[in-house]
Short mmCIF file of C-alpha atoms in Angstrom, two decimals:
data_model
loop_
_atom_site.label_atom_id
_atom_site.label_comp_id
_atom_site.label_asym_id
_atom_site.label_seq_id
_atom_site.Cartn_x
_atom_site.Cartn_y
_atom_site.Cartn_z
CA MET A 518 124.40 93.99 119.79
CA ASN A 519 123.27 97.57 120.22
CA ILE A 520 120.99 99.47 117.81
CA THR A 521 120.30 103.20 118.09
CA LYS A 522 118.60 105.78 115.88
CA GLU A 523 119.74 109.34 115.21
CA GLN A 524 116.97 111.55 113.81
CA ILE A 525 118.38 113.91 111.17
CA ASP A 526 115.05 115.60 110.35
CA ASP A 527 111.40 114.60 109.88
CA LEU A 528 112.19 112.58 106.75
CA ASN A 529 115.71 111.25 107.36
CA ALA A 530 117.40 109.22 110.08
CA VAL A 531 120.55 107.16 110.63
CA VAL A 532 120.45 103.80 112.41
CA LYS A 533 123.70 102.73 114.09
CA VAL A 534 124.35 99.05 114.77
CA ALA A 535 127.20 97.89 117.01
CA ILE A 536 128.08 94.18 116.82
CA THR A 537 130.55 92.46 119.16
CA LYS A 538 132.28 89.10 118.85
CA ASP A 539 129.81 87.61 121.33
CA ASP A 540 127.06 88.17 118.75
CA TYR A 541 128.61 86.05 116.02
CA GLN A 542 131.68 84.10 117.19
CA GLU A 543 129.88 80.92 118.30
CA LYS A 544 128.06 80.64 114.98
CA VAL A 545 131.24 81.35 112.98
CA ASP A 546 133.18 78.68 114.96
CA THR A 547 130.42 76.10 114.34
CA ILE A 548 130.47 76.73 110.59
CA LEU A 549 134.28 76.56 110.45
CA LYS A 550 134.21 73.24 112.31
CA ASP A 551 131.81 71.89 109.70
CA TYR A 552 134.12 73.18 106.96
CA ARG A 553 137.03 71.36 108.63
CA LYS A 554 135.09 68.06 108.61
CA GLN A 555 134.40 68.37 104.87
CA ALA A 556 137.60 70.08 103.67
CA ASN A 557 139.75 68.32 101.05
CA ILE A 558 143.16 70.01 101.09
CA PRO A 559 146.23 68.28 99.57
CA GLY A 560 148.60 66.96 102.23
CA PHE A 561 145.93 66.43 104.89
CA ARG A 562 143.48 63.66 105.58
CA LYS A 563 139.80 64.61 105.35
CA GLY A 564 138.70 66.06 108.69
CA GLN A 565 142.30 66.50 109.92
CA VAL A 566 143.07 69.90 108.37
CA PRO A 567 144.46 72.27 111.05
CA MET A 568 141.83 74.77 112.23
CA GLY A 569 144.33 77.59 111.74
CA LEU A 570 144.49 76.81 108.01
CA ILE A 571 140.66 76.61 107.80
CA LYS A 572 140.35 80.00 109.51
CA LYS A 573 142.96 81.51 107.23
CA GLN A 574 141.21 80.20 104.11
CA TYR A 575 137.53 80.62 105.03
CA GLY A 576 137.36 82.64 108.26
CA LYS A 577 136.90 86.14 106.80
CA ALA A 578 134.23 85.06 104.29
CA VAL A 579 132.24 83.21 106.96
CA LEU A 580 132.57 86.15 109.35
CA VAL A 581 131.32 88.64 106.75
CA ASP A 582 128.43 86.37 105.77
CA GLU A 583 127.28 85.82 109.36
CA VAL A 584 127.57 89.50 110.27
CA ASN A 585 125.51 90.47 107.22
CA LYS A 586 122.82 87.96 108.21
CA LEU A 587 122.80 89.40 111.75
CA LEU A 588 122.52 92.91 110.37
CA GLN A 589 119.63 92.07 108.05
CA ASP A 590 117.62 90.11 110.62
CA ASN A 591 118.08 92.52 113.50
CA LEU A 592 117.70 95.69 111.47
CA ASN A 593 114.36 94.46 110.06
CA LYS A 594 113.25 93.44 113.53
CA TYR A 595 114.22 96.86 114.91
CA LEU A 596 112.31 98.74 112.21
CA THR A 597 109.22 96.61 112.89
CA GLU A 598 109.38 96.97 116.68
CA GLU A 599 109.97 100.72 116.49
CA LYS A 600 107.15 101.02 113.91
CA LEU A 601 109.32 103.05 111.57
CA ASP A 602 107.56 103.68 108.25
CA VAL A 603 110.49 103.66 105.84
CA LEU A 604 110.60 104.30 102.10
CA GLY A 605 112.79 102.02 100.00
CA ASN A 606 115.34 100.04 102.03
CA PRO A 607 118.00 101.11 104.55
CA LEU A 608 121.17 102.24 102.74
CA PRO A 609 124.52 101.28 104.30
CA LYS A 610 126.83 104.29 104.69
CA GLN A 611 130.20 103.93 103.01
CA GLN A 612 133.00 103.27 105.52
CA ASP A 613 136.51 103.44 104.12
CA GLY A 614 139.14 101.11 105.57
CA PHE A 615 136.63 99.04 107.51
CA ASN A 616 138.42 96.69 109.94
CA TRP A 617 136.73 93.27 110.11
CA ASP A 618 139.20 92.15 112.79
CA ALA A 619 138.07 94.77 115.34
CA ASP A 620 136.45 93.59 118.59
CA GLU A 621 133.41 95.74 117.84
CA LEU A 622 132.01 96.24 114.34
CA ASP A 623 130.07 99.49 113.85
CA PHE A 624 127.64 100.00 110.97
CA GLU A 625 125.47 102.91 109.93
CA PHE A 626 122.38 102.88 107.71
CA GLU A 627 120.52 105.83 106.18
CA LEU A 628 116.75 105.73 106.38
CA GLY A 629 114.18 107.63 104.32
CA LEU A 630 111.04 108.07 106.40
CA ALA A 631 107.47 108.35 105.15
CA PRO A 632 106.01 111.82 105.74
CA ALA A 633 103.12 112.63 108.05
CA PHE A 634 100.16 114.10 106.18
CA GLU A 635 96.37 114.26 106.09
CA VAL A 636 94.16 113.06 103.23
CA LYS A 637 90.93 114.95 102.64
CA LEU A 638 88.56 113.03 100.39
CA LYS A 639 86.37 116.11 100.05
CA THR A 640 88.68 117.95 97.69
CA LYS A 641 88.49 121.74 97.33
CA LYS A 642 87.05 121.52 93.84
CA ALA A 643 84.33 119.00 93.02
CA VAL A 644 85.22 116.11 90.71
CA THR A 645 82.82 115.40 87.84
CA GLN A 646 81.01 112.07 88.04
CA TYR A 647 79.74 111.30 84.55
CA LYS A 648 76.40 109.56 84.03
CA ILE A 649 76.54 108.40 80.42
CA VAL A 650 73.17 107.86 78.77
CA ALA A 651 72.35 106.05 75.55
CA ASP A 652 70.33 108.67 73.68
CA LYS A 653 67.71 108.01 70.99
CA LYS A 654 70.20 108.55 68.17
CA MET A 655 72.58 105.97 69.56
CA VAL A 656 69.87 103.37 70.24
CA ASP A 657 68.44 103.82 66.73
CA GLU A 658 71.91 103.41 65.20
CA GLN A 659 72.43 100.22 67.21
CA VAL A 660 69.10 98.83 66.01
CA GLU A 661 70.14 99.64 62.44
CA ARG A 662 73.51 97.88 62.95
CA ILE A 663 71.75 94.79 64.31
CA GLN A 664 69.39 94.71 61.34
CA LYS A 665 72.33 94.97 58.93
CA GLN A 666 74.39 92.38 60.80
CA TYR A 667 71.58 89.81 60.80
CA GLY A 668 70.17 90.79 57.40
CA LYS A 669 70.49 89.05 54.05
CA ILE A 670 73.45 89.74 51.75
CA ILE A 671 72.47 90.23 48.12
CA SER A 672 75.20 90.14 45.46
CA LYS A 673 75.18 93.08 43.02
CA THR A 674 76.80 93.50 39.60
CA GLU A 675 77.56 97.21 39.96
CA VAL A 676 77.93 99.66 42.82
CA GLU A 677 74.78 101.40 44.03
CA LYS A 678 74.15 103.82 46.87
CA ASN A 679 74.65 102.31 50.38
CA ASN A 680 76.24 99.07 49.06
CA GLU A 681 79.16 97.30 50.73
CA VAL A 682 82.14 97.05 48.41
CA ASN A 683 84.92 94.54 49.13
CA GLY A 684 88.25 95.53 47.60
CA THR A 685 91.89 96.50 48.04
CA PHE A 686 93.41 99.92 48.72
CA LYS A 687 96.89 100.48 47.22
CA ASN A 688 99.53 103.20 47.24
CA GLU A 689 103.08 102.06 46.46
CA ALA A 690 104.80 105.23 47.73
CA GLU A 691 103.23 104.82 51.19
CA GLU A 692 103.55 101.00 51.05
CA ILE A 693 99.79 100.59 51.43
CA GLU A 694 98.07 97.41 50.23
CA HIS A 695 95.08 96.45 52.34
CA LYS A 696 91.91 94.43 51.72
CA THR A 697 88.83 95.96 53.32
CA THR A 698 85.06 96.39 53.11
CA LEU A 699 84.01 99.87 52.08
CA GLU A 700 80.55 100.77 53.43
CA LEU A 701 79.26 103.52 51.17
CA ASP A 702 76.94 104.97 53.83
CA LYS A 703 80.10 105.87 55.81
CA VAL A 704 81.79 107.63 52.88
CA LYS A 705 81.60 111.43 53.25
CA ASN A 706 83.30 112.72 50.07
CA LYS A 707 80.62 113.24 47.37
CA LYS A 708 83.16 113.07 44.55
CA ALA A 709 84.38 109.69 45.85
CA LEU A 710 80.78 108.41 45.98
CA ASP A 711 80.09 109.59 42.44
CA THR A 712 83.29 107.86 41.29
CA LEU A 713 82.26 104.55 42.87
CA ILE A 714 78.59 104.47 41.80
CA GLY A 715 78.13 102.33 38.69
CA LYS A 716 81.53 100.61 38.89
CA LYS A 717 81.79 96.79 38.57
CA ALA A 718 83.95 94.07 40.11
CA GLY A 719 87.49 94.15 38.70
CA GLU A 720 87.48 97.91 38.09
CA THR A 721 89.94 100.27 39.82
CA VAL A 722 89.16 103.85 40.90
CA SER A 723 91.33 106.62 42.38
CA LEU A 724 90.14 108.16 45.66
CA LYS A 725 91.51 110.98 47.81
CA THR A 726 92.10 110.04 51.46
CA LYS A 727 91.45 113.52 52.90
CA GLY A 728 87.85 113.78 54.08
CA LEU A 729 86.98 110.39 52.59
CA PHE A 730 84.94 109.15 55.57
CA LYS A 731 82.32 110.67 57.85
CA GLU A 732 84.45 109.60 60.85
CA ASP A 733 88.22 110.19 60.67
CA TYR A 734 89.11 106.97 62.53
CA LEU A 735 87.65 104.85 59.70
CA LEU A 736 90.52 105.78 57.35
CA SER A 737 93.19 104.00 59.43
CA ALA A 738 91.13 100.78 59.46
CA ALA A 739 90.41 101.00 55.73
CA LEU A 740 94.08 101.51 54.77
CA GLY A 741 95.53 99.19 57.44
CA ILE A 742 97.77 101.88 58.97
CA ASP A 743 97.99 103.42 62.43
CA ARG A 744 95.63 106.23 63.31
CA GLU A 745 98.33 108.86 63.83
CA LYS A 746 99.67 108.32 60.31
CA ALA A 747 96.16 108.28 58.83
CA GLU A 748 95.31 111.64 60.42
CA LYS A 749 98.20 113.31 58.58
CA LEU A 750 97.60 111.54 55.26
CA ALA A 751 96.41 113.46 52.17
CA ILE A 752 97.14 111.29 49.13
CA ASP A 753 95.45 109.53 46.22
CA VAL A 754 94.89 105.79 46.66
CA GLU A 755 93.75 103.19 44.17
CA PHE A 756 90.79 101.03 45.14
CA THR A 757 90.25 97.80 43.18
CA ILE A 758 86.76 96.37 43.50
CA ASP A 759 86.51 92.63 44.22
CA GLU A 760 82.88 92.15 45.25
CA ILE A 761 79.71 94.25 45.58
CA ASN A 762 76.94 93.43 48.06
CA GLU A 763 73.74 94.93 49.34
CA ARG A 764 72.52 94.18 52.84
CA GLU A 765 68.81 93.70 53.19
CA ALA A 766 67.93 94.66 56.75
CA ALA A 767 66.59 91.90 58.98
CA GLU A 768 62.99 92.24 60.16
CA LEU A 769 62.45 93.22 63.78
CA ASN A 770 60.50 90.09 64.68
CA GLN A 771 60.39 87.49 67.45
CA GLU A 772 62.86 85.23 65.65
CA LEU A 773 65.50 88.00 65.70
CA PHE A 774 64.70 88.97 69.32
CA ASP A 775 65.13 85.36 70.48
CA LYS A 776 68.39 85.06 68.55
CA LEU A 777 69.74 88.17 70.26
CA PHE A 778 68.58 87.72 73.87
CA GLY A 779 67.15 84.24 74.33
CA LYS A 780 63.60 82.96 74.00
CA ASP A 781 60.88 85.47 74.90
CA GLU A 782 63.25 87.81 76.77
CA VAL A 783 62.26 90.59 74.35
CA SER A 784 58.98 90.66 72.42
CA SER A 785 58.71 94.06 70.71
CA GLU A 786 60.75 96.81 69.06
CA LYS A 787 60.09 99.01 72.10
CA GLU A 788 61.45 96.34 74.46
CA LEU A 789 64.44 95.83 72.12
CA LYS A 790 65.33 99.52 72.35
CA GLU A 791 64.88 99.51 76.14
CA LYS A 792 67.18 96.46 76.39
CA ILE A 793 69.82 98.06 74.16
CA LYS A 794 69.67 101.27 76.24
CA GLU A 795 69.97 99.33 79.51
CA ASP A 796 72.88 97.14 78.34
CA SER A 797 74.73 100.09 76.78
CA GLU A 798 74.46 102.20 79.93
CA LYS A 799 75.81 99.33 82.05
CA GLN A 800 78.90 99.25 79.82
CA PHE A 801 79.17 103.04 79.90
CA GLU A 802 79.08 102.94 83.71
CA GLN A 803 82.39 101.03 83.72
CA GLN A 804 84.02 103.72 81.57
CA ALA A 805 82.55 106.50 83.71
CA ASP A 806 83.77 104.76 86.89
CA GLN A 807 87.30 104.41 85.52
CA LYS A 808 87.29 108.08 84.55
CA LEU A 809 86.08 109.03 88.04
CA LEU A 810 88.77 106.90 89.69
CA ASN A 811 91.48 108.49 87.52
CA ASP A 812 90.22 112.02 88.17
CA ILE A 813 89.98 111.58 91.95
CA THR A 814 93.47 110.07 91.98
CA GLU A 815 94.84 113.12 90.13
CA LYS A 816 92.96 115.51 92.41
CA LEU A 817 94.24 113.81 95.59
CA ILE A 818 97.83 113.89 94.32
CA THR A 819 97.47 117.61 93.51
CA GLU A 820 95.77 118.66 96.75
CA THR A 821 97.54 116.40 99.29
CA LYS A 822 100.75 118.27 100.07
CA PHE A 823 103.78 116.65 101.72
CA GLU A 824 107.54 116.48 101.31
CA LEU A 825 109.50 113.35 100.41
CA PRO A 826 113.09 112.41 101.35
CA ALA A 827 114.10 113.11 97.74
CA ASP A 828 117.90 112.92 98.18
CA PHE A 829 117.63 109.57 99.96
CA LEU A 830 115.24 108.16 97.34
CA ARG A 831 117.52 109.22 94.48
CA LYS A 832 120.43 107.45 96.18
CA TRP A 833 118.31 104.37 96.81
CA ILE A 834 117.13 104.25 93.16
CA GLN A 835 120.77 104.63 92.06
CA VAL A 836 121.90 101.42 93.78
CA SER A 837 118.77 99.26 94.09
CA GLY A 838 118.55 97.96 90.51
CA GLU A 839 120.53 95.24 88.78
CA ASN A 840 122.96 97.81 87.40
CA PRO A 841 123.99 100.98 89.28
CA LEU A 842 122.77 104.24 87.73
CA THR A 843 124.57 107.54 87.27
CA ASP A 844 123.43 110.59 89.27
CA ASP A 845 121.56 111.93 86.22
CA GLN A 846 119.89 108.58 85.51
CA ALA A 847 118.79 108.24 89.15
CA LYS A 848 117.40 111.78 89.11
CA GLU A 849 115.45 111.04 85.93
CA GLU A 850 114.04 107.77 87.35
CA TYR A 851 113.01 109.53 90.56
CA GLU A 852 111.16 112.22 88.63
CA LYS A 853 109.33 109.52 86.65
CA SER A 854 108.29 107.60 89.77
CA GLU A 855 107.61 110.46 92.22
CA LYS A 856 103.94 110.89 91.27
CA GLY A 857 103.27 107.15 91.59
CA LEU A 858 105.04 107.03 94.96
CA ARG A 859 102.96 109.94 96.23
CA TYR A 860 99.74 108.16 95.30
CA GLN A 861 100.95 104.89 96.88
CA LEU A 862 101.39 106.75 100.18
CA ILE A 863 98.03 108.51 99.82
CA GLU A 864 96.21 105.27 98.94
CA SER A 865 97.87 103.41 101.80
CA LYS A 866 96.66 106.05 104.24
CA ILE A 867 93.12 105.93 102.80
CA LEU A 868 93.04 102.12 103.13
CA ASP A 869 94.32 102.28 106.71
CA GLU A 870 91.98 105.06 107.87
CA ASN A 871 88.92 103.40 106.32
CA ASN A 872 89.79 99.80 107.24
CA LEU A 873 89.78 98.67 103.61
CA SER A 874 91.36 95.29 102.89
CA VAL A 875 90.87 92.25 100.65
CA GLN A 876 90.05 88.96 102.40
CA PHE A 877 90.60 85.56 100.76
CA ASP A 878 86.93 84.50 100.83
CA GLU A 879 85.64 87.72 99.25
CA LEU A 880 88.41 87.60 96.65
CA LYS A 881 87.31 84.08 95.72
CA GLU A 882 83.69 85.23 95.34
CA PHE A 883 84.89 88.16 93.24
CA ALA A 884 86.82 85.71 91.06
CA LYS A 885 83.67 83.60 90.62
CA GLY A 886 81.72 86.66 89.49
CA PHE A 887 84.45 87.53 87.00
CA ILE A 888 84.51 83.94 85.67
CA LYS A 889 80.71 83.89 85.38
CA SER A 890 80.69 87.10 83.31
CA GLN A 891 83.42 85.70 81.04
CA MET A 892 81.45 82.50 80.51
CA ALA A 893 78.29 84.50 79.70
CA GLN A 894 80.13 86.18 76.82
CA TYR A 895 80.49 82.74 75.23
CA GLY A 896 76.84 81.81 75.74
CA HIS A 897 77.29 79.82 78.97
CA LEU A 898 74.66 81.73 80.96
CA ASP A 899 73.95 79.40 83.89
CA PRO A 900 77.11 77.63 85.13
CA GLN A 901 76.84 75.27 88.11
CA GLU A 902 78.30 76.38 91.46
CA GLU A 903 80.65 73.37 91.47
CA GLU A 904 82.01 74.37 88.05
CA LEU A 905 82.60 77.96 89.22
CA GLU A 906 84.24 76.70 92.42
CA ASN A 907 86.68 74.45 90.53
CA ILE A 908 87.70 77.19 88.08
CA ALA A 909 88.06 79.77 90.87
CA THR A 910 90.26 77.38 92.86
CA ARG A 911 92.61 77.00 89.86
CA VAL A 912 92.67 80.76 89.32
CA MET A 913 93.48 81.38 92.99
CA GLY A 914 96.47 79.09 92.63
CA ASN A 915 98.07 81.52 90.19
CA GLN A 916 99.81 84.35 92.07
CA ASP A 917 99.74 86.71 89.08
CA GLU A 918 95.98 86.24 88.73
CA VAL A 919 95.47 86.72 92.49
CA LYS A 920 97.42 89.97 92.34
CA ARG A 921 95.43 91.21 89.34
CA LEU A 922 92.06 90.33 90.86
CA SER A 923 93.06 91.82 94.24
CA GLU A 924 93.90 95.11 92.55
CA GLN A 925 90.57 95.11 90.70
CA LEU A 926 88.60 94.35 93.88
CA MET A 927 90.46 97.04 95.83
CA SER A 928 89.77 99.54 93.05
CA GLN A 929 86.07 98.72 93.41
CA LYS A 930 86.24 99.29 97.16
CA LEU A 931 88.03 102.60 96.70
CA LEU A 932 85.49 103.67 94.08
CA THR A 933 82.61 102.88 96.47
CA LEU A 934 84.34 104.90 99.20
CA PHE A 935 84.95 107.84 96.87
CA LYS A 936 81.32 107.84 95.74
CA GLU A 937 80.26 108.01 99.40
CA LYS A 938 82.74 110.58 100.71
CA ALA A 939 84.38 112.54 97.89
CA ASN A 940 83.27 115.95 96.65
CA LEU A 941 81.43 114.99 93.45
CA LYS A 942 79.14 116.70 90.97
CA THR A 943 77.07 114.54 88.59
CA LYS A 944 76.93 115.36 84.89
CA GLU A 945 74.52 113.53 82.59
CA ILE A 946 75.93 113.23 79.08
CA SER A 947 75.55 111.22 75.87
CA TYR A 948 78.29 108.78 74.99
CA GLU A 949 79.25 110.78 71.91
CA ASN A 950 79.67 113.96 73.97
CA PHE A 951 81.47 112.04 76.73
CA VAL A 952 84.08 110.85 74.21
CA LYS A 953 84.50 114.38 72.84
CA GLU A 954 84.79 115.95 76.28
CA VAL A 955 87.09 113.36 77.84
CA TYR A 956 89.26 112.21 74.94
CA GLY A 957 89.05 115.17 72.58
#
């Protein structure tokens, strides 16, 4: 067997493979002999079928199968030994009238080669690293929510200011019928408030959806429809009152503090607010980190310039799926995947140049940390090491979970690297302004 490479350009090559009978004949003969031993053909005793008949019936199929195995094994070995960084898989070139009976079988494969490029983590323009703070307004609102959540519910006979009204919204034309709790302190429309005040259980009022709530997103939850539809809605809806309640705020005392955080962890309103601020900012850090990771990814894709073997990749996409695609379909799929492919190449280079990898032992420890945080959410704050070890072992036996955790751990490693080496500018911002600035 002889394998050679013809370089077409920096991104494309053709590998030629020449196979002679010496490469496959012995193996083919062995398989045909085994076929002869097992063959059941009318008119012949088992094992006594003439070899000529076996060759005529099975010879070509066995030959093709063995040659394809040779091609696959040796081509992969060649690519590894030559350290060729290929994209997709080698594509066999179409050969019309191929003669399987020739003494030498010649094959050609197209290769798409990965481009050479440099990744600069210090991008031309600095990427914003958000530091989200829980401001006084937010902390005070959270304290108020806690007091309402743990407060006493007092049943009322008629609606008063700041009550909670349980009822059903209806509009037949829009097919709306949804039970909800209407918190009057979140209602913005004064006319709607005036309409509700003084009403009793069993009564029905008509309310306009436009500008009903202080926050637009509350309308979709109240009506039980998706947010996009709610944003465009400007109709009258009927609201039938089922129940009226007043929430008496819970006292900020040691009993409440212990209920929230465990015995004697917090002992004053000041410490409560400090704890809320600390916990909130830890959660905000995860959102800020994800935003930073996304923004650096986009910046690297934009600023890292290189060409791809586009024609080859379109051809490869066209034939690599379960069903062959048309030229137009393959072009469309390539355009969808090009950005992702570019970042895969960029990320791979970053990992290689910075010796970033995920080892089994550290992945297992990462899994334990993830399991511990999950257990804490359900009140299990101090699990034993043996318990964590047993759960982590089961998790590591699931390949899908291993893949998911590996990706999360690698994202953490990349984030740490970016924070050390990327061109960043820090911006301190409240959560409310972060949402407005980032999500609109």
